[in-house]
Amino acid sequence: MGQLGNILPLLLMFVVLYFFMIRPQQKRAKNEREFEGGLKVGDKIITKSGIHGKIVELSDSTLVIETMAGKLKMERSSISMELTATLSKKE
């Protein structure tokens, strides 16, 4: 009984840590991977640094976006938001 009383708080702390920190981070990472995989040529996007552009080329881990200043090659992970669906709903 004494051993269980010592281990129970440690187990409880691990369970709380898992549900409040580890699990939400895993969900966020999964959603980000799905978002990056769903990008396609022609999507209007915003990068994490705030650059607006349109995807003109895609490869495994990089993409080329066209901006008003020219074309930029970036990593897929640098894309923050996809605007094509949002813009088409407003019109």
Short mmCIF file of C-alpha atoms in Angstrom, two decimals, residues 8-86:
data_model
loop_
_atom_site.label_atom_id
_atom_site.label_comp_id
_atom_site.label_asym_id
_atom_site.label_seq_id
_atom_site.Cartn_x
_atom_site.Cartn_y
_atom_site.Cartn_z
CA LEU A 8 0.30 7.24 -7.77
CA PRO A 9 1.11 11.02 -7.69
CA LEU A 10 3.91 10.47 -10.22
CA LEU A 11 1.58 8.59 -12.57
CA LEU A 12 -1.10 11.26 -12.15
CA MET A 13 1.42 13.99 -13.04
CA PHE A 14 2.44 12.09 -16.18
CA VAL A 15 -1.19 11.67 -17.29
CA VAL A 16 -1.89 15.39 -16.77
CA LEU A 17 1.31 16.29 -18.63
CA TYR A 18 0.33 14.04 -21.55
CA PHE A 19 -3.20 15.42 -21.94
CA PHE A 20 -2.32 19.10 -21.50
CA MET A 21 1.04 19.33 -23.28
CA ILE A 22 2.07 16.34 -25.40
CA ARG A 23 -1.23 15.41 -27.04
CA PRO A 24 -2.19 18.94 -28.22
CA GLN A 25 1.31 19.40 -29.69
CA GLN A 26 0.97 16.14 -31.63
CA LYS A 27 -2.44 17.23 -32.98
CA ARG A 28 -1.02 20.61 -34.04
CA ALA A 29 1.90 18.93 -35.83
CA LYS A 30 -0.47 16.53 -37.62
CA ASN A 31 -2.71 19.38 -38.78
CA GLU A 32 0.33 21.29 -40.07
CA ARG A 33 1.57 18.24 -42.04
CA GLU A 34 -1.89 17.82 -43.60
CA PHE A 35 -2.01 21.52 -44.49
CA GLU A 36 1.44 21.38 -46.15
CA GLY A 37 0.45 18.25 -48.07
CA GLY A 38 -2.77 19.86 -49.32
CA LEU A 39 -1.10 22.83 -50.99
CA LYS A 40 -1.45 22.95 -54.76
CA VAL A 41 -0.38 25.14 -57.67
CA GLY A 42 -2.54 28.25 -57.92
CA ASP A 43 -3.24 28.60 -54.18
CA LYS A 44 -2.87 32.10 -52.81
CA ILE A 45 -0.86 31.98 -49.59
CA ILE A 46 0.76 34.03 -46.85
CA THR A 47 4.17 33.00 -45.52
CA LYS A 48 5.10 33.09 -41.84
CA SER A 49 7.13 36.22 -42.57
CA GLY A 50 4.06 37.97 -44.03
CA ILE A 51 4.78 37.69 -47.77
CA HIS A 52 1.66 37.28 -49.93
CA GLY A 53 1.94 35.24 -53.11
CA LYS A 54 0.58 32.55 -55.40
CA ILE A 55 2.09 29.06 -55.71
CA VAL A 56 3.51 28.46 -59.19
CA GLU A 57 5.66 25.34 -58.61
CA LEU A 58 5.71 22.50 -56.07
CA SER A 59 8.35 19.91 -55.24
CA ASP A 60 8.81 17.51 -52.32
CA SER A 61 9.83 20.00 -49.64
CA THR A 62 9.99 23.33 -51.47
CA LEU A 63 7.72 25.55 -53.50
CA VAL A 64 8.03 28.61 -55.69
CA ILE A 65 5.69 31.50 -55.08
CA GLU A 66 5.06 34.44 -57.35
CA THR A 67 4.86 37.81 -55.65
CA MET A 68 4.55 41.32 -57.06
CA ALA A 69 8.36 41.61 -56.78
CA GLY A 70 9.12 38.33 -58.58
CA LYS A 71 9.43 34.64 -57.78
CA LEU A 72 10.70 33.21 -54.48
CA LYS A 73 11.69 29.64 -53.62
CA MET A 74 10.68 28.63 -50.09
CA GLU A 75 10.25 25.61 -47.85
CA ARG A 76 6.71 24.26 -47.51
CA SER A 77 6.94 24.68 -43.75
CA SER A 78 7.27 28.47 -44.17
CA ILE A 79 3.65 28.77 -45.34
CA SER A 80 1.36 30.19 -42.69
CA MET A 81 -2.05 30.39 -44.32
CA GLU A 82 -3.86 29.51 -47.53
CA LEU A 83 -6.20 32.24 -48.75
CA THR A 84 -7.81 30.84 -51.91
CA ALA A 85 -10.93 29.47 -50.17
CA THR A 86 -11.23 32.54 -47.93
#
